[in-house]
Amino acid sequence: MIGSRTQGGDNAAPLLVAEHLGKRYRLPRQNLFAPAPEVQALDGVSFTLQAGRSLGIVGESGSGKSTLARLVMALEPPTSGTVRLDGVDLHALDAAALRQQRAKLQMVFQDPYGSLDPRRTVLQTVSEPLAVLHGAGVAERRERAGEALDAVGLRASDLAKYPHEFSGGQRQRIAIARALITRPRLIVADEPVSALDVSVQAQVLNLMQDLQDRYGLAYLFISHDLAVVDLVCDEVIVLQHGRVVERGDPDRLFRAPEHPYTQRLLAAAPQR
């Protein structure tokens, strides 16, 4: 079975700690003799996330949400600051040590069509992290993949199928199963339901909440959809131009926002 986890209490050490994260990107030179310009994608972002809890990151396109996700996943190095998972600085690890830590954190992407290789079976896709991170054998990969599919509401008989045989919501369930298979403690979900129909969004969000209750997962939930974040997150951070402008409980933040930027986001959000 996919191992269940107990949720961390408020007094427990945080699962994830980001401190003063900054990220600058160098842009192409406009002039051969001028220095290359830079853009500050993140500027001094700090937060903590307890085990079994959900933190929402909201903001407009270009606010730094996806950059933050890449830094947390250690897919890119920060220009400044640290990301600690269970007290371990991810960006200070060598490749082998980082590979070991990656079993604890997985990612679910926005597009269930683009994140699955159409040439690979569900078994190959879902079990790939086991082969890469653990070197698991064929029998173990099949068993664990079947368990992961069962956990997301699909069947072990689906392992032999290909992505084109599934609906969009089912494909996202497959992507979630792939994230679950390493028994992670943290899942970074980058706009995980924005490409789905509204009715299917609700099903996938309910699934993610059920999995959190069952396994004690923590979610870093990145979205531009304030209603989605309001539904699933325990705390929210609002990013503008790479900086945190407001944070707090969604009940307070979305009903009585203090920062003008948050107020504008809420005013522009579609009503459901």
mmCIF file of C-alpha atoms in Angstrom:
data_model
loop_
_atom_site.group_PDB
_atom_site.id
_atom_site.type_symbol
_atom_site.label_atom_id
_atom_site.label_comp_id
_atom_site.label_asym_id
_atom_site.label_seq_id
_atom_site.Cartn_x
_atom_site.Cartn_y
_atom_site.Cartn_z
ATOM 1 C CA MET A 1 0.000 0.000 0.000
ATOM 2 C CA ILE A 2 0.992 3.613 -0.409
ATOM 3 C CA GLY A 3 2.211 4.472 3.084
ATOM 4 C CA SER A 4 -0.003 6.811 5.077
ATOM 5 C CA ARG A 5 1.494 9.761 6.915
ATOM 6 C CA THR A 6 0.491 11.538 10.081
ATOM 7 C CA GLN A 7 -0.082 15.247 9.852
ATOM 8 C CA GLY A 8 2.277 17.568 11.641
ATOM 9 C CA GLY A 9 0.937 19.674 14.455
ATOM 10 C CA ASP A 10 1.305 23.403 14.705
ATOM 11 C CA ASN A 11 4.238 22.964 17.101
ATOM 12 C CA ALA A 12 6.104 20.516 14.872
ATOM 13 C CA ALA A 13 9.108 21.660 12.861
ATOM 14 C CA PRO A 14 8.022 22.898 9.416
ATOM 15 C CA LEU A 15 8.317 20.478 6.530
ATOM 16 C CA LEU A 16 9.329 23.204 4.070
ATOM 17 C CA VAL A 17 11.096 26.480 4.820
ATOM 18 C CA ALA A 18 11.926 29.065 2.174
ATOM 19 C CA GLU A 19 14.040 31.986 3.366
ATOM 20 C CA HIS A 20 14.693 35.209 1.459
ATOM 21 C CA LEU A 21 14.454 33.559 -1.957
ATOM 22 C CA GLY A 22 15.621 35.695 -4.837
ATOM 23 C CA LYS A 23 15.989 34.870 -8.503
ATOM 24 C CA ARG A 24 17.407 37.038 -11.288
ATOM 25 C CA TYR A 25 17.472 36.109 -14.943
ATOM 26 C CA ARG A 26 19.899 37.608 -17.429
ATOM 27 C CA LEU A 27 18.230 38.781 -20.621
ATOM 28 C CA PRO A 28 19.780 38.854 -24.108
ATOM 29 C CA ARG A 29 22.075 41.799 -24.761
ATOM 30 C CA GLN A 30 20.499 44.683 -26.644
ATOM 31 C CA ASN A 31 23.891 46.176 -27.404
ATOM 32 C CA LEU A 32 27.228 44.431 -27.884
ATOM 33 C CA PHE A 33 28.994 46.942 -25.643
ATOM 34 C CA ALA A 34 26.333 47.215 -22.926
ATOM 35 C CA PRO A 35 25.977 44.799 -19.997
ATOM 36 C CA ALA A 36 23.239 42.213 -20.318
ATOM 37 C CA PRO A 37 20.050 43.422 -18.612
ATOM 38 C CA GLU A 38 18.553 41.415 -15.767
ATOM 39 C CA VAL A 39 15.022 40.828 -14.507
ATOM 40 C CA GLN A 40 14.235 40.154 -10.857
ATOM 41 C CA ALA A 41 11.707 37.297 -10.908
ATOM 42 C CA LEU A 42 11.687 36.764 -7.132
ATOM 43 C CA ASP A 43 12.759 39.160 -4.402
ATOM 44 C CA GLY A 44 13.070 38.082 -0.771
ATOM 45 C CA VAL A 45 10.267 35.506 -0.636
ATOM 46 C CA SER A 46 10.002 33.642 2.677
ATOM 47 C CA PHE A 47 7.423 31.162 3.986
ATOM 48 C CA THR A 48 6.993 27.929 5.941
ATOM 49 C CA LEU A 49 4.738 24.951 5.290
ATOM 50 C CA GLN A 50 3.799 22.342 7.875
ATOM 51 C CA ALA A 51 3.386 18.660 7.042
ATOM 52 C CA GLY A 52 -0.156 17.821 5.955
ATOM 53 C CA ARG A 53 -1.073 21.451 5.201
ATOM 54 C CA SER A 54 -1.690 23.422 2.010
ATOM 55 C CA LEU A 55 -0.136 26.756 1.086
ATOM 56 C CA GLY A 56 -1.558 28.673 -1.867
ATOM 57 C CA ILE A 57 0.567 30.971 -4.029
ATOM 58 C CA VAL A 58 -1.501 33.410 -6.103
ATOM 59 C CA GLY A 59 -0.716 36.270 -8.454
ATOM 60 C CA GLU A 60 -1.003 37.359 -12.046
ATOM 61 C CA SER A 61 1.099 35.939 -14.865
ATOM 62 C CA GLY A 62 4.664 37.147 -14.393
ATOM 63 C CA SER A 63 4.317 37.493 -10.622
ATOM 64 C CA GLY A 64 6.927 34.787 -9.972
ATOM 65 C CA LYS A 65 4.696 31.814 -9.101
ATOM 66 C CA SER A 66 6.230 29.291 -11.488
ATOM 67 C CA THR A 67 9.751 30.519 -10.724
ATOM 68 C CA LEU A 68 9.051 29.845 -7.065
ATOM 69 C CA ALA A 69 7.869 26.331 -7.923
ATOM 70 C CA ARG A 70 11.082 25.595 -9.827
ATOM 71 C CA LEU A 71 13.227 26.794 -6.912
ATOM 72 C CA VAL A 72 11.287 24.708 -4.396
ATOM 73 C CA MET A 73 11.676 21.658 -6.630
ATOM 74 C CA ALA A 74 15.421 22.428 -6.988
ATOM 75 C CA LEU A 75 15.037 22.530 -10.758
ATOM 76 C CA GLU A 76 16.864 25.875 -10.772
ATOM 77 C CA PRO A 77 19.235 27.441 -8.236
ATOM 78 C CA PRO A 78 18.189 30.629 -6.457
ATOM 79 C CA THR A 79 20.251 33.770 -6.844
ATOM 80 C CA SER A 80 19.892 34.191 -3.086
ATOM 81 C CA GLY A 81 18.185 32.485 -0.170
ATOM 82 C CA THR A 82 17.559 28.868 0.792
ATOM 83 C CA VAL A 83 14.953 26.120 0.452
ATOM 84 C CA ARG A 84 14.955 23.553 3.266
ATOM 85 C CA LEU A 85 12.974 20.319 3.236
ATOM 86 C CA ASP A 86 12.966 18.543 6.598
ATOM 87 C CA GLY A 87 15.824 20.852 7.562
ATOM 88 C CA VAL A 88 17.964 19.955 4.534
ATOM 89 C CA ASP A 89 19.098 22.763 2.218
ATOM 90 C CA LEU A 90 18.145 21.355 -1.184
ATOM 91 C CA HIS A 91 20.381 23.688 -3.152
ATOM 92 C CA ALA A 92 23.466 22.768 -1.111
ATOM 93 C CA LEU A 93 23.253 19.066 -2.063
ATOM 94 C CA ASP A 94 25.274 17.273 -4.684
ATOM 95 C CA ALA A 95 23.437 15.400 -7.444
ATOM 96 C CA ALA A 96 23.324 12.055 -5.636
ATOM 97 C CA ALA A 97 22.044 13.509 -2.365
ATOM 98 C CA LEU A 98 19.469 15.636 -4.198
ATOM 99 C CA ARG A 99 18.208 12.528 -6.003
ATOM 100 C CA GLN A 100 17.530 10.911 -2.622
ATOM 101 C CA GLN A 101 15.605 13.963 -1.426
ATOM 102 C CA ARG A 102 13.496 14.071 -4.590
ATOM 103 C CA ALA A 103 11.498 11.064 -3.412
ATOM 104 C CA LYS A 104 10.031 13.370 -0.750
ATOM 105 C CA LEU A 105 8.801 16.030 -3.174
ATOM 106 C CA GLN A 106 6.999 15.607 -6.451
ATOM 107 C CA MET A 107 5.220 17.899 -8.890
ATOM 108 C CA VAL A 108 1.888 17.936 -10.725
ATOM 109 C CA PHE A 109 1.834 20.161 -13.800
ATOM 110 C CA GLN A 110 -0.864 22.268 -15.402
ATOM 111 C CA ASP A 111 -1.436 20.415 -18.646
ATOM 112 C CA PRO A 112 -2.407 16.736 -18.317
ATOM 113 C CA TYR A 113 -1.984 16.379 -22.076
ATOM 114 C CA GLY A 114 1.529 17.797 -22.271
ATOM 115 C CA SER A 115 2.867 16.171 -19.091
ATOM 116 C CA LEU A 116 2.258 12.580 -20.297
ATOM 117 C CA ASP A 117 4.315 11.035 -23.100
ATOM 118 C CA PRO A 118 1.811 9.692 -25.662
ATOM 119 C CA ARG A 119 4.259 6.924 -26.645
ATOM 120 C CA ARG A 120 4.504 5.469 -23.140
ATOM 121 C CA THR A 121 1.984 3.271 -21.357
ATOM 122 C CA VAL A 122 0.469 4.329 -18.062
ATOM 123 C CA LEU A 123 2.671 1.754 -16.335
ATOM 124 C CA GLN A 124 5.811 3.254 -17.850
ATOM 125 C CA THR A 125 4.739 6.798 -16.987
ATOM 126 C CA VAL A 126 3.548 6.217 -13.435
ATOM 127 C CA SER A 127 6.417 3.933 -12.424
ATOM 128 C CA GLU A 128 9.197 6.031 -13.963
ATOM 129 C CA PRO A 129 10.065 7.887 -10.712
ATOM 130 C CA LEU A 130 10.627 4.527 -8.983
ATOM 131 C CA ALA A 131 13.059 3.419 -11.652
ATOM 132 C CA VAL A 132 14.917 6.740 -11.635
ATOM 133 C CA LEU A 133 15.015 7.392 -7.889
ATOM 134 C CA HIS A 134 14.994 3.923 -6.376
ATOM 135 C CA GLY A 135 16.102 1.537 -9.106
ATOM 136 C CA ALA A 136 13.040 -0.592 -8.380
ATOM 137 C CA GLY A 137 12.562 -3.837 -10.275
ATOM 138 C CA VAL A 138 9.802 -4.590 -12.762
ATOM 139 C CA ALA A 139 7.551 -6.452 -10.318
ATOM 140 C CA GLU A 140 7.780 -3.745 -7.652
ATOM 141 C CA ARG A 141 7.132 -0.997 -10.188
ATOM 142 C CA ARG A 142 3.999 -2.748 -11.464
ATOM 143 C CA GLU A 143 2.676 -3.399 -7.957
ATOM 144 C CA ARG A 144 3.272 0.139 -6.754
ATOM 145 C CA ALA A 145 1.853 1.638 -9.971
ATOM 146 C CA GLY A 146 -1.329 -0.396 -9.532
ATOM 147 C CA GLU A 147 -1.650 0.847 -5.950
ATOM 148 C CA ALA A 148 -1.152 4.443 -7.068
ATOM 149 C CA LEU A 149 -3.821 4.144 -9.761
ATOM 150 C CA ASP A 150 -6.237 2.659 -7.249
ATOM 151 C CA ALA A 151 -5.555 5.574 -4.909
ATOM 152 C CA VAL A 152 -6.607 8.096 -7.584
ATOM 153 C CA GLY A 153 -9.742 6.233 -8.620
ATOM 154 C CA LEU A 154 -8.434 4.330 -11.650
ATOM 155 C CA ARG A 155 -7.865 0.585 -12.110
ATOM 156 C CA ALA A 156 -4.761 -1.549 -12.310
ATOM 157 C CA SER A 157 -6.034 -2.765 -15.684
ATOM 158 C CA ASP A 158 -5.437 0.767 -16.986
ATOM 159 C CA LEU A 159 -1.669 0.267 -16.700
ATOM 160 C CA ALA A 160 -1.404 -1.153 -20.209
ATOM 161 C CA LYS A 161 -3.264 1.758 -21.827
ATOM 162 C CA TYR A 162 -1.900 4.932 -23.421
ATOM 163 C CA PRO A 163 -2.767 8.573 -22.553
ATOM 164 C CA HIS A 164 -5.003 9.081 -25.618
ATOM 165 C CA GLU A 165 -7.418 6.507 -24.181
ATOM 166 C CA PHE A 166 -8.300 8.750 -21.239
ATOM 167 C CA SER A 167 -10.198 11.984 -20.665
ATOM 168 C CA GLY A 168 -8.484 15.143 -19.433
ATOM 169 C CA GLY A 169 -9.539 14.557 -15.848
ATOM 170 C CA GLN A 170 -8.342 10.961 -15.980
ATOM 171 C CA ARG A 171 -5.010 12.062 -17.386
ATOM 172 C CA GLN A 172 -4.551 14.424 -14.484
ATOM 173 C CA ARG A 173 -5.355 11.532 -12.132
ATOM 174 C CA ILE A 174 -2.563 9.592 -13.849
ATOM 175 C CA ALA A 175 -0.212 12.549 -13.289
ATOM 176 C CA ILE A 176 -1.196 12.601 -9.597
ATOM 177 C CA ALA A 177 -0.585 8.843 -9.380
ATOM 178 C CA ARG A 178 2.902 9.396 -10.814
ATOM 179 C CA ALA A 179 3.545 11.980 -8.094
ATOM 180 C CA LEU A 180 2.223 9.658 -5.381
ATOM 181 C CA ILE A 181 4.280 6.624 -6.269
ATOM 182 C CA THR A 182 7.435 7.712 -4.416
ATOM 183 C CA ARG A 183 5.359 8.270 -1.257
ATOM 184 C CA PRO A 184 6.257 11.961 -1.096
ATOM 185 C CA ARG A 185 5.694 14.332 1.789
ATOM 186 C CA LEU A 186 5.225 17.396 -0.430
ATOM 187 C CA ILE A 187 3.537 17.872 -3.801
ATOM 188 C CA VAL A 188 4.024 21.104 -5.716
ATOM 189 C CA ALA A 189 0.877 21.579 -7.804
ATOM 190 C CA ASP A 190 1.373 24.204 -10.522
ATOM 191 C CA GLU A 191 -2.085 25.199 -11.856
ATOM 192 C CA PRO A 192 -3.190 21.535 -11.638
ATOM 193 C CA VAL A 193 -6.831 22.069 -12.671
ATOM 194 C CA SER A 194 -6.753 25.177 -14.882
ATOM 195 C CA ALA A 195 -6.790 23.114 -18.110
ATOM 196 C CA LEU A 196 -9.869 21.122 -17.029
ATOM 197 C CA ASP A 197 -13.601 21.776 -17.305
ATOM 198 C CA VAL A 198 -15.157 23.265 -14.169
ATOM 199 C CA SER A 199 -17.054 20.072 -13.268
ATOM 200 C CA VAL A 200 -13.876 18.007 -13.658
ATOM 201 C CA GLN A 201 -11.914 20.552 -11.642
ATOM 202 C CA ALA A 202 -14.127 19.860 -8.645
ATOM 203 C CA GLN A 203 -13.542 16.112 -8.953
ATOM 204 C CA VAL A 204 -9.769 16.484 -9.109
ATOM 205 C CA LEU A 205 -9.689 18.957 -6.212
ATOM 206 C CA ASN A 206 -11.821 16.622 -4.093
ATOM 207 C CA LEU A 207 -9.408 13.809 -4.950
ATOM 208 C CA MET A 208 -6.401 15.896 -3.910
ATOM 209 C CA GLN A 209 -8.053 16.734 -0.594
ATOM 210 C CA ASP A 210 -8.912 13.069 0.012
ATOM 211 C CA LEU A 211 -5.308 12.074 -0.694
ATOM 212 C CA GLN A 212 -4.076 14.739 1.689
ATOM 213 C CA ASP A 213 -6.306 13.409 4.458
ATOM 214 C CA ARG A 214 -5.292 9.800 3.738
ATOM 215 C CA TYR A 215 -1.536 10.251 3.407
ATOM 216 C CA GLY A 216 -0.777 13.479 5.261
ATOM 217 C CA LEU A 217 0.474 15.208 2.107
ATOM 218 C CA ALA A 218 1.518 18.836 2.090
ATOM 219 C CA TYR A 219 0.643 20.884 -1.001
ATOM 220 C CA LEU A 220 2.276 23.975 -2.389
ATOM 221 C CA PHE A 221 -0.655 24.988 -4.564
ATOM 222 C CA ILE A 222 0.096 27.527 -7.289
ATOM 223 C CA SER A 223 -2.872 29.054 -9.063
ATOM 224 C CA HIS A 224 -4.335 32.193 -10.549
ATOM 225 C CA ASP A 225 -7.829 30.930 -9.625
ATOM 226 C CA LEU A 226 -8.666 32.466 -6.266
ATOM 227 C CA ALA A 227 -11.778 30.327 -5.797
ATOM 228 C CA VAL A 228 -9.708 27.150 -6.115
ATOM 229 C CA VAL A 229 -7.116 28.358 -3.615
ATOM 230 C CA ASP A 230 -9.866 29.473 -1.234
ATOM 231 C CA LEU A 231 -11.316 25.960 -1.348
ATOM 232 C CA VAL A 232 -8.206 23.864 -0.753
ATOM 233 C CA CYS A 233 -5.585 25.980 1.065
ATOM 234 C CA ASP A 234 -4.969 26.663 4.749
ATOM 235 C CA GLU A 235 -2.862 29.764 4.056
ATOM 236 C CA VAL A 236 -2.338 32.027 1.057
ATOM 237 C CA ILE A 237 0.571 34.142 -0.168
ATOM 238 C CA VAL A 238 -0.022 36.861 -2.753
ATOM 239 C CA LEU A 239 2.884 37.598 -5.110
ATOM 240 C CA GLN A 240 3.300 40.784 -7.119
ATOM 241 C CA HIS A 241 6.407 41.327 -9.246
ATOM 242 C CA GLY A 242 8.226 38.619 -7.306
ATOM 243 C CA ARG A 243 7.464 40.013 -3.848
ATOM 244 C CA VAL A 244 5.035 38.910 -1.154
ATOM 245 C CA VAL A 245 2.507 41.714 -0.719
ATOM 246 C CA GLU A 246 0.000 39.926 1.516
ATOM 247 C CA ARG A 247 -0.425 36.613 3.298
ATOM 248 C CA GLY A 248 -2.889 35.011 5.644
ATOM 249 C CA ASP A 249 -5.844 32.734 6.175
ATOM 250 C CA PRO A 250 -7.993 32.571 3.002
ATOM 251 C CA ASP A 251 -11.178 33.292 4.948
ATOM 252 C CA ARG A 252 -9.718 36.626 6.008
ATOM 253 C CA LEU A 253 -7.590 37.440 2.997
ATOM 254 C CA PHE A 254 -10.250 36.858 0.331
ATOM 255 C CA ARG A 255 -13.047 38.537 2.268
ATOM 256 C CA ALA A 256 -11.204 41.518 3.703
ATOM 257 C CA PRO A 257 -7.990 41.998 1.662
ATOM 258 C CA GLU A 258 -5.724 44.772 2.883
ATOM 259 C CA HIS A 259 -3.332 45.286 -0.025
ATOM 260 C CA PRO A 260 -4.632 47.121 -3.125
ATOM 261 C CA TYR A 261 -3.133 44.465 -5.401
ATOM 262 C CA THR A 262 -5.073 41.684 -3.637
ATOM 263 C CA GLN A 263 -8.189 43.814 -3.875
ATOM 264 C CA ARG A 264 -7.687 44.167 -7.641
ATOM 265 C CA LEU A 265 -7.166 40.416 -8.041
ATOM 266 C CA LEU A 266 -10.423 39.722 -6.250
ATOM 267 C CA ALA A 267 -12.314 42.348 -8.222
ATOM 268 C CA ALA A 268 -11.090 40.821 -11.495
ATOM 269 C CA ALA A 269 -11.834 37.211 -10.515
ATOM 270 C CA PRO A 270 -14.830 35.616 -12.263
ATOM 271 C CA GLN A 271 -17.758 34.830 -9.997
ATOM 272 C CA ARG A 272 -18.814 31.177 -9.808
#
